[in-house]
Amino acid sequence: MSLPHALLTSLVERPGAGLDLARRFERSIGYFWQASHQQIYRELGRMEAAGWIAGDDVPGRGRKREYRVLASGRAELARWVAEEGPVPAQRDALLVRLRADAAIGPVEMVEQVRHRLQQHQARLALYRDIEARDFAGPLTREGRVQHLVLRAGIVAEEAGVGWCREALTVLAEDPVT
Amino acid sequence: MSLPHALLTSLVERPGAGLDLARRFERSIGYFWQASHQQIYRELGRMEAAGWIAGDDVPGRGRKREYRVLASGRAELARWVAEEGPVPAQRDALLVRLRADAAIGPVEMVEQVRHRLQQHQARLALYRDIEARDFAGPLTREGRVQHLVLRAGIVAEEAGVGWCREALTVLAEDPVT
DNA sequence: CAACCCATGTAAAAAGTTACATGATTAA
DNA sequence: TTAATCATGTAACTTTTTACATGGGTTG
């Protein structure tokens, strides 16, 4: 499981409270690993119990606690990074729908593919903005590796856009009407 | 949830027993939707209880039961296909590892990326074989839509191969040694 | 002072994973 | 006749999702 290590990574980059992390998982880290705040709070509790992180009360801000990574957490993260993990599997209900469409006869799916195309285009534009803003000039090693992570998103979205265009062409050949 | 509908799709294409479906989920359907035999048997039970499918005993073959889709299952599948679903999220631990690598200092990750590259290449070769074998000549609408599903796998693997090559170039610039 | 956001949770349900169990049939 | 494979499951656990709860602070 990678959630604790995604949290460690984010906290190494910058300490923060549970809700801060939840917000980071809606952008940046969340582009390739998702988690809800409920998951995050539970995992932070476990990680604190394991001695990987420590939480400090933030006075005057309600129950807010800011977490930072301890030495043993940093060691655990280094151990995990070097570990070989499985290649993530594809899982896309739209492809199941298309296959069902092929089997049971034409269903109107152009709108679904168009919607998917828009999402890919929107994410691609976002990633390219980030690329132009943060990775334009000469980079340190840290910058080059961070850029690589962003590039993974960019090539995936480009592939998505290309496939959607192809799909719209094919679906237009045989209109359901 | 899409598992019951993936099973309906597979059973519409061809009736079969639980283990047949489990085998199909290790190839074809499994390229974009995975399920273990435990999940499949549980789901087949629910789908039979819902009246979507019926199972017939296969005499002389132990406890084997062959399932086929009933009219209400076909209707449910048609309903679900036309429904709009969420865009699946990316979730890749290797990208988390790279981001952690950027944050805590250089870790040897070339082998992991090389391994990933090999997997993408292997899947790409497999998909291209299937493409050459099953989708070479002129196709019916059914064939064109099935081809589209395969094309999604091909463009995704091509993108993966391209990114891995890019990553190896970047990681070679700053050897950990 | 009311409405809203901040911040942290609990509870229950659904889905997925891992390990193990059991009997029937087939091949060496 | 024994080992392997076929075929169907149970049980326990972990992870993820969904819905709800609660109190502190801030702003109109």
JSON list of C-alpha atoms in Angstrom, two decimals, chain A residues 2 5-6 9 12-13 28-35 39 74 77-78 80-93 95-109 111-112 115-116 119-120 123 141-142 144-146 148-149 151-153 155-157 159 163 166-167 170-171 173-174 176, chain B residues 2 5-6 9 12-13 28-35 39 74 77-78 80-93 95-109 111-112 115-116 119-120 123 141-142 144-146 148-149 151-153 155-157 159 163 166-167 170-171 173-174 176:
[
{"chain": "A", "resi": 2, "resn": "SER", "atom": "CA", "xyz": [1.28, 3.42, -0.96]},
{"chain": "A", "resi": 5, "resn": "HIS", "atom": "CA", "xyz": [4.29, 6.77, 1.64]},
{"chain": "A", "resi": 6, "resn": "ALA", "atom": "CA", "xyz": [2.50, 9.33, -0.48]},
{"chain": "A", "resi": 9, "resn": "THR", "atom": "CA", "xyz": [6.47, 12.31, 0.61]},
{"chain": "A", "resi": 12, "resn": "VAL", "atom": "CA", "xyz": [8.80, 15.73, 3.65]},
{"chain": "A", "resi": 13, "resn": "GLU", "atom": "CA", "xyz": [8.23, 18.36, 0.99]},
{"chain": "A", "resi": 28, "resn": "SER", "atom": "CA", "xyz": [-0.21, 18.11, -7.28]},
{"chain": "A", "resi": 29, "resn": "ILE", "atom": "CA", "xyz": [0.12, 14.72, -5.52]},
{"chain": "A", "resi": 30, "resn": "GLY", "atom": "CA", "xyz": [-3.51, 13.98, -6.31]},
{"chain": "A", "resi": 31, "resn": "TYR", "atom": "CA", "xyz": [-2.77, 13.94, -10.04]},
{"chain": "A", "resi": 32, "resn": "PHE", "atom": "CA", "xyz": [-1.28, 10.47, -9.59]},
{"chain": "A", "resi": 33, "resn": "TRP", "atom": "CA", "xyz": [-2.52, 9.36, -6.15]},
{"chain": "A", "resi": 34, "resn": "GLN", "atom": "CA", "xyz": [-5.92, 10.15, -4.63]},
{"chain": "A", "resi": 35, "resn": "ALA", "atom": "CA", "xyz": [-7.09, 10.09, -1.04]},
{"chain": "A", "resi": 39, "resn": "GLN", "atom": "CA", "xyz": [-8.40, 8.13, 4.72]},
{"chain": "A", "resi": 74, "resn": "ARG", "atom": "CA", "xyz": [12.32, 9.31, 6.44]},
{"chain": "A", "resi": 77, "resn": "LEU", "atom": "CA", "xyz": [10.28, 6.29, 2.90]},
{"chain": "A", "resi": 78, "resn": "ALA", "atom": "CA", "xyz": [13.81, 5.68, 1.57]},
{"chain": "A", "resi": 80, "resn": "TRP", "atom": "CA", "xyz": [10.02, 1.96, 0.21]},
{"chain": "A", "resi": 81, "resn": "VAL", "atom": "CA", "xyz": [11.23, 4.10, -2.70]},
{"chain": "A", "resi": 82, "resn": "ALA", "atom": "CA", "xyz": [13.94, 1.57, -3.56]},
{"chain": "A", "resi": 83, "resn": "GLU", "atom": "CA", "xyz": [11.40, -1.28, -3.44]},
{"chain": "A", "resi": 84, "resn": "GLU", "atom": "CA", "xyz": [10.02, -2.67, -6.69]},
{"chain": "A", "resi": 85, "resn": "GLY", "atom": "CA", "xyz": [6.23, -2.38, -7.01]},
{"chain": "A", "resi": 86, "resn": "PRO", "atom": "CA", "xyz": [3.69, -3.87, -9.41]},
{"chain": "A", "resi": 87, "resn": "VAL", "atom": "CA", "xyz": [2.76, -2.10, -12.64]},
{"chain": "A", "resi": 88, "resn": "PRO", "atom": "CA", "xyz": [-0.65, -0.52, -12.07]},
{"chain": "A", "resi": 89, "resn": "ALA", "atom": "CA", "xyz": [-3.47, -2.07, -14.05]},
{"chain": "A", "resi": 90, "resn": "GLN", "atom": "CA", "xyz": [-5.74, -0.18, -16.41]},
{"chain": "A", "resi": 91, "resn": "ARG", "atom": "CA", "xyz": [-9.35, 0.03, -15.28]},
{"chain": "A", "resi": 92, "resn": "ASP", "atom": "CA", "xyz": [-11.71, 1.98, -17.46]},
{"chain": "A", "resi": 93, "resn": "ALA", "atom": "CA", "xyz": [-15.48, 1.54, -17.44]},
{"chain": "A", "resi": 95, "resn": "LEU", "atom": "CA", "xyz": [-13.93, 0.64, -22.49]},
{"chain": "A", "resi": 96, "resn": "VAL", "atom": "CA", "xyz": [-16.26, -1.91, -20.89]},
{"chain": "A", "resi": 97, "resn": "ARG", "atom": "CA", "xyz": [-19.18, 0.20, -22.15]},
{"chain": "A", "resi": 98, "resn": "LEU", "atom": "CA", "xyz": [-17.75, 0.26, -25.66]},
{"chain": "A", "resi": 99, "resn": "ARG", "atom": "CA", "xyz": [-17.25, -3.47, -25.64]},
{"chain": "A", "resi": 100, "resn": "ALA", "atom": "CA", "xyz": [-20.82, -3.96, -24.43]},
{"chain": "A", "resi": 101, "resn": "ASP", "atom": "CA", "xyz": [-21.98, -1.57, -27.16]},
{"chain": "A", "resi": 102, "resn": "ALA", "atom": "CA", "xyz": [-20.24, -3.75, -29.74]},
{"chain": "A", "resi": 103, "resn": "ALA", "atom": "CA", "xyz": [-21.95, -6.83, -28.31]},
{"chain": "A", "resi": 104, "resn": "ILE", "atom": "CA", "xyz": [-25.54, -5.67, -27.78]},
{"chain": "A", "resi": 105, "resn": "GLY", "atom": "CA", "xyz": [-25.83, -3.25, -30.66]},
{"chain": "A", "resi": 106, "resn": "PRO", "atom": "CA", "xyz": [-25.30, 0.46, -31.22]},
{"chain": "A", "resi": 107, "resn": "VAL", "atom": "CA", "xyz": [-25.79, 2.71, -28.21]},
{"chain": "A", "resi": 108, "resn": "GLU", "atom": "CA", "xyz": [-25.32, 6.47, -28.39]},
{"chain": "A", "resi": 109, "resn": "MET", "atom": "CA", "xyz": [-21.85, 6.96, -26.90]},
{"chain": "A", "resi": 111, "resn": "GLU", "atom": "CA", "xyz": [-21.43, 12.34, -25.90]},
{"chain": "A", "resi": 112, "resn": "GLN", "atom": "CA", "xyz": [-19.52, 10.21, -23.40]},
{"chain": "A", "resi": 115, "resn": "HIS", "atom": "CA", "xyz": [-16.92, 14.53, -22.46]},
{"chain": "A", "resi": 116, "resn": "ARG", "atom": "CA", "xyz": [-13.86, 12.37, -21.89]},
{"chain": "A", "resi": 119, "resn": "GLN", "atom": "CA", "xyz": [-11.46, 16.26, -19.54]},
{"chain": "A", "resi": 120, "resn": "HIS", "atom": "CA", "xyz": [-8.22, 15.11, -21.14]},
{"chain": "A", "resi": 123, "resn": "ARG", "atom": "CA", "xyz": [-5.92, 18.35, -17.69]},
{"chain": "A", "resi": 141, "resn": "ARG", "atom": "CA", "xyz": [18.33, 17.25, -10.30]},
{"chain": "A", "resi": 142, "resn": "GLU", "atom": "CA", "xyz": [15.31, 17.64, -8.00]},
{"chain": "A", "resi": 144, "resn": "ARG", "atom": "CA", "xyz": [14.38, 17.39, -13.43]},
{"chain": "A", "resi": 145, "resn": "VAL", "atom": "CA", "xyz": [12.86, 14.45, -11.52]},
{"chain": "A", "resi": 146, "resn": "GLN", "atom": "CA", "xyz": [9.79, 16.50, -10.56]},
{"chain": "A", "resi": 148, "resn": "LEU", "atom": "CA", "xyz": [9.57, 13.77, -15.12]},
{"chain": "A", "resi": 149, "resn": "VAL", "atom": "CA", "xyz": [6.56, 13.10, -12.90]},
{"chain": "A", "resi": 151, "resn": "ARG", "atom": "CA", "xyz": [5.72, 14.55, -18.01]},
{"chain": "A", "resi": 152, "resn": "ALA", "atom": "CA", "xyz": [4.05, 11.23, -17.15]},
{"chain": "A", "resi": 153, "resn": "GLY", "atom": "CA", "xyz": [0.78, 13.11, -16.76]},
{"chain": "A", "resi": 155, "resn": "VAL", "atom": "CA", "xyz": [2.03, 11.96, -22.16]},
{"chain": "A", "resi": 156, "resn": "ALA", "atom": "CA", "xyz": [-0.93, 10.10, -20.61]},
{"chain": "A", "resi": 157, "resn": "GLU", "atom": "CA", "xyz": [-3.31, 12.98, -21.35]},
{"chain": "A", "resi": 159, "resn": "ALA", "atom": "CA", "xyz": [-2.57, 9.68, -25.48]},
{"chain": "A", "resi": 163, "resn": "TRP", "atom": "CA", "xyz": [-7.62, 8.07, -28.62]},
{"chain": "A", "resi": 166, "resn": "GLU", "atom": "CA", "xyz": [-9.91, 8.36, -33.08]},
{"chain": "A", "resi": 167, "resn": "ALA", "atom": "CA", "xyz": [-12.98, 7.06, -31.25]},
{"chain": "A", "resi": 170, "resn": "VAL", "atom": "CA", "xyz": [-15.11, 5.65, -35.71]},
{"chain": "A", "resi": 171, "resn": "LEU", "atom": "CA", "xyz": [-18.38, 6.34, -33.89]},
{"chain": "A", "resi": 173, "resn": "GLU", "atom": "CA", "xyz": [-19.03, 6.41, -39.27]},
{"chain": "A", "resi": 174, "resn": "ASP", "atom": "CA", "xyz": [-21.99, 4.50, -37.86]},
{"chain": "A", "resi": 176, "resn": "VAL", "atom": "CA", "xyz": [-27.00, 5.39, -34.07]},
{"chain": "B", "resi": 2, "resn": "SER", "atom": "CA", "xyz": [-18.78, -1.92, -13.09]},
{"chain": "B", "resi": 5, "resn": "HIS", "atom": "CA", "xyz": [-21.60, -5.09, -16.08]},
{"chain": "B", "resi": 6, "resn": "ALA", "atom": "CA", "xyz": [-18.21, -6.31, -17.22]},
{"chain": "B", "resi": 9, "resn": "THR", "atom": "CA", "xyz": [-20.73, -8.03, -21.29]},
{"chain": "B", "resi": 12, "resn": "VAL", "atom": "CA", "xyz": [-23.41, -11.69, -23.69]},
{"chain": "B", "resi": 13, "resn": "GLU", "atom": "CA", "xyz": [-20.42, -12.30, -25.92]},
{"chain": "B", "resi": 28, "resn": "SER", "atom": "CA", "xyz": [-9.16, -9.78, -23.26]},
{"chain": "B", "resi": 29, "resn": "ILE", "atom": "CA", "xyz": [-11.58, -8.13, -20.79]},
{"chain": "B", "resi": 30, "resn": "GLY", "atom": "CA", "xyz": [-8.87, -8.18, -18.13]},
{"chain": "B", "resi": 31, "resn": "TYR", "atom": "CA", "xyz": [-6.74, -5.77, -20.16]},
{"chain": "B", "resi": 32, "resn": "PHE", "atom": "CA", "xyz": [-9.02, -2.97, -18.98]},
{"chain": "B", "resi": 33, "resn": "TRP", "atom": "CA", "xyz": [-10.95, -4.50, -16.06]},
{"chain": "B", "resi": 34, "resn": "GLN", "atom": "CA", "xyz": [-9.57, -6.97, -13.51]},
{"chain": "B", "resi": 35, "resn": "ALA", "atom": "CA", "xyz": [-11.34, -9.37, -11.17]},
{"chain": "B", "resi": 39, "resn": "GLN", "atom": "CA", "xyz": [-15.07, -11.65, -6.76]},
{"chain": "B", "resi": 74, "resn": "ARG", "atom": "CA", "xyz": [-29.48, -7.44, -21.21]},
{"chain": "B", "resi": 77, "resn": "LEU", "atom": "CA", "xyz": [-26.54, -3.69, -19.47]},
{"chain": "B", "resi": 78, "resn": "ALA", "atom": "CA", "xyz": [-28.08, -1.43, -22.10]},
{"chain": "B", "resi": 80, "resn": "TRP", "atom": "CA", "xyz": [-25.71, 1.08, -17.84]},
{"chain": "B", "resi": 81, "resn": "VAL", "atom": "CA", "xyz": [-23.87, 1.51, -21.15]},
{"chain": "B", "resi": 82, "resn": "ALA", "atom": "CA", "xyz": [-25.76, 4.71, -21.92]},
{"chain": "B", "resi": 83, "resn": "GLU", "atom": "CA", "xyz": [-25.00, 6.08, -18.43]},
{"chain": "B", "resi": 84, "resn": "GLU", "atom": "CA", "xyz": [-22.23, 8.62, -18.00]},
{"chain": "B", "resi": 85, "resn": "GLY", "atom": "CA", "xyz": [-19.44, 7.48, -15.68]},
{"chain": "B", "resi": 86, "resn": "PRO", "atom": "CA", "xyz": [-16.53, 9.27, -14.01]},
{"chain": "B", "resi": 87, "resn": "VAL", "atom": "CA", "xyz": [-13.16, 9.56, -15.73]},
{"chain": "B", "resi": 88, "resn": "PRO", "atom": "CA", "xyz": [-10.87, 7.03, -14.05]},
{"chain": "B", "resi": 89, "resn": "ALA", "atom": "CA", "xyz": [-8.08, 8.55, -11.99]},
{"chain": "B", "resi": 90, "resn": "GLN", "atom": "CA", "xyz": [-4.40, 7.84, -12.48]},
{"chain": "B", "resi": 91, "resn": "ARG", "atom": "CA", "xyz": [-2.80, 5.96, -9.60]},
{"chain": "B", "resi": 92, "resn": "ASP", "atom": "CA", "xyz": [0.84, 5.07, -9.98]},
{"chain": "B", "resi": 93, "resn": "ALA", "atom": "CA", "xyz": [3.16, 4.30, -7.08]},
{"chain": "B", "resi": 95, "resn": "LEU", "atom": "CA", "xyz": [5.40, 8.38, -9.71]},
{"chain": "B", "resi": 96, "resn": "VAL", "atom": "CA", "xyz": [5.06, 8.72, -5.94]},
{"chain": "B", "resi": 97, "resn": "ARG", "atom": "CA", "xyz": [8.46, 7.02, -5.63]},
{"chain": "B", "resi": 98, "resn": "LEU", "atom": "CA", "xyz": [10.01, 9.45, -8.13]},
{"chain": "B", "resi": 99, "resn": "ARG", "atom": "CA", "xyz": [8.57, 12.40, -6.28]},
{"chain": "B", "resi": 100, "resn": "ALA", "atom": "CA", "xyz": [9.93, 11.04, -3.00]},
{"chain": "B", "resi": 101, "resn": "ASP", "atom": "CA", "xyz": [13.28, 10.49, -4.72]},
{"chain": "B", "resi": 102, "resn": "ALA", "atom": "CA", "xyz": [13.30, 14.15, -5.73]},
{"chain": "B", "resi": 103, "resn": "ALA", "atom": "CA", "xyz": [12.54, 15.17, -2.15]},
{"chain": "B", "resi": 104, "resn": "ILE", "atom": "CA", "xyz": [14.85, 12.95, -0.08]},
{"chain": "B", "resi": 105, "resn": "GLY", "atom": "CA", "xyz": [17.78, 12.69, -2.49]},
{"chain": "B", "resi": 106, "resn": "PRO", "atom": "CA", "xyz": [18.89, 10.37, -5.25]},
{"chain": "B", "resi": 107, "resn": "VAL", "atom": "CA", "xyz": [17.77, 6.74, -4.98]},
{"chain": "B", "resi": 108, "resn": "GLU", "atom": "CA", "xyz": [18.68, 4.14, -7.58]},
{"chain": "B", "resi": 109, "resn": "MET", "atom": "CA", "xyz": [15.50, 3.89, -9.68]},
{"chain": "B", "resi": 111, "resn": "GLU", "atom": "CA", "xyz": [16.07, -0.65, -12.70]},
{"chain": "B", "resi": 112, "resn": "GLN", "atom": "CA", "xyz": [12.47, 0.05, -11.75]},
{"chain": "B", "resi": 115, "resn": "HIS", "atom": "CA", "xyz": [11.34, -3.03, -15.69]},
{"chain": "B", "resi": 116, "resn": "ARG", "atom": "CA", "xyz": [8.33, -0.83, -16.35]},
{"chain": "B", "resi": 119, "resn": "GLN", "atom": "CA", "xyz": [6.25, -4.48, -19.32]},
{"chain": "B", "resi": 120, "resn": "HIS", "atom": "CA", "xyz": [4.90, -1.74, -21.58]},
{"chain": "B", "resi": 123, "resn": "ARG", "atom": "CA", "xyz": [1.91, -5.53, -23.64]},
{"chain": "B", "resi": 141, "resn": "ARG", "atom": "CA", "xyz": [-19.40, -1.99, -36.94]},
{"chain": "B", "resi": 142, "resn": "GLU", "atom": "CA", "xyz": [-18.94, -4.51, -34.11]},
{"chain": "B", "resi": 144, "resn": "ARG", "atom": "CA", "xyz": [-14.60, -1.43, -35.54]},
{"chain": "B", "resi": 145, "resn": "VAL", "atom": "CA", "xyz": [-15.80, -0.75, -32.00]},
{"chain": "B", "resi": 146, "resn": "GLN", "atom": "CA", "xyz": [-13.88, -3.74, -30.63]},
{"chain": "B", "resi": 148, "resn": "LEU", "atom": "CA", "xyz": [-11.32, 0.92, -30.78]},
{"chain": "B", "resi": 149, "resn": "VAL", "atom": "CA", "xyz": [-11.09, -0.73, -27.36]},
{"chain": "B", "resi": 151, "resn": "ARG", "atom": "CA", "xyz": [-6.56, 0.90, -29.73]},
{"chain": "B", "resi": 152, "resn": "ALA", "atom": "CA", "xyz": [-7.02, 2.44, -26.27]},
{"chain": "B", "resi": 153, "resn": "GLY", "atom": "CA", "xyz": [-4.62, -0.16, -24.91]},
{"chain": "B", "resi": 155, "resn": "VAL", "atom": "CA", "xyz": [-2.00, 4.22, -27.34]},
{"chain": "B", "resi": 156, "resn": "ALA", "atom": "CA", "xyz": [-1.68, 3.87, -23.55]},
{"chain": "B", "resi": 157, "resn": "GLU", "atom": "CA", "xyz": [1.23, 1.43, -23.86]},
{"chain": "B", "resi": 159, "resn": "ALA", "atom": "CA", "xyz": [2.68, 6.55, -24.17]},
{"chain": "B", "resi": 163, "resn": "TRP", "atom": "CA", "xyz": [7.71, 8.17, -20.99]},
{"chain": "B", "resi": 166, "resn": "GLU", "atom": "CA", "xyz": [12.41, 9.86, -21.41]},
{"chain": "B", "resi": 167, "resn": "ALA", "atom": "CA", "xyz": [12.77, 8.90, -17.74]},
{"chain": "B", "resi": 170, "resn": "VAL", "atom": "CA", "xyz": [16.87, 11.97, -17.27]},
{"chain": "B", "resi": 171, "resn": "LEU", "atom": "CA", "xyz": [17.94, 9.44, -14.63]},
{"chain": "B", "resi": 173, "resn": "GLU", "atom": "CA", "xyz": [22.14, 12.32, -16.43]},
{"chain": "B", "resi": 174, "resn": "ASP", "atom": "CA", "xyz": [22.54, 12.09, -12.67]},
{"chain": "B", "resi": 176, "resn": "VAL", "atom": "CA", "xyz": [23.40, 7.77, -8.09]}
]
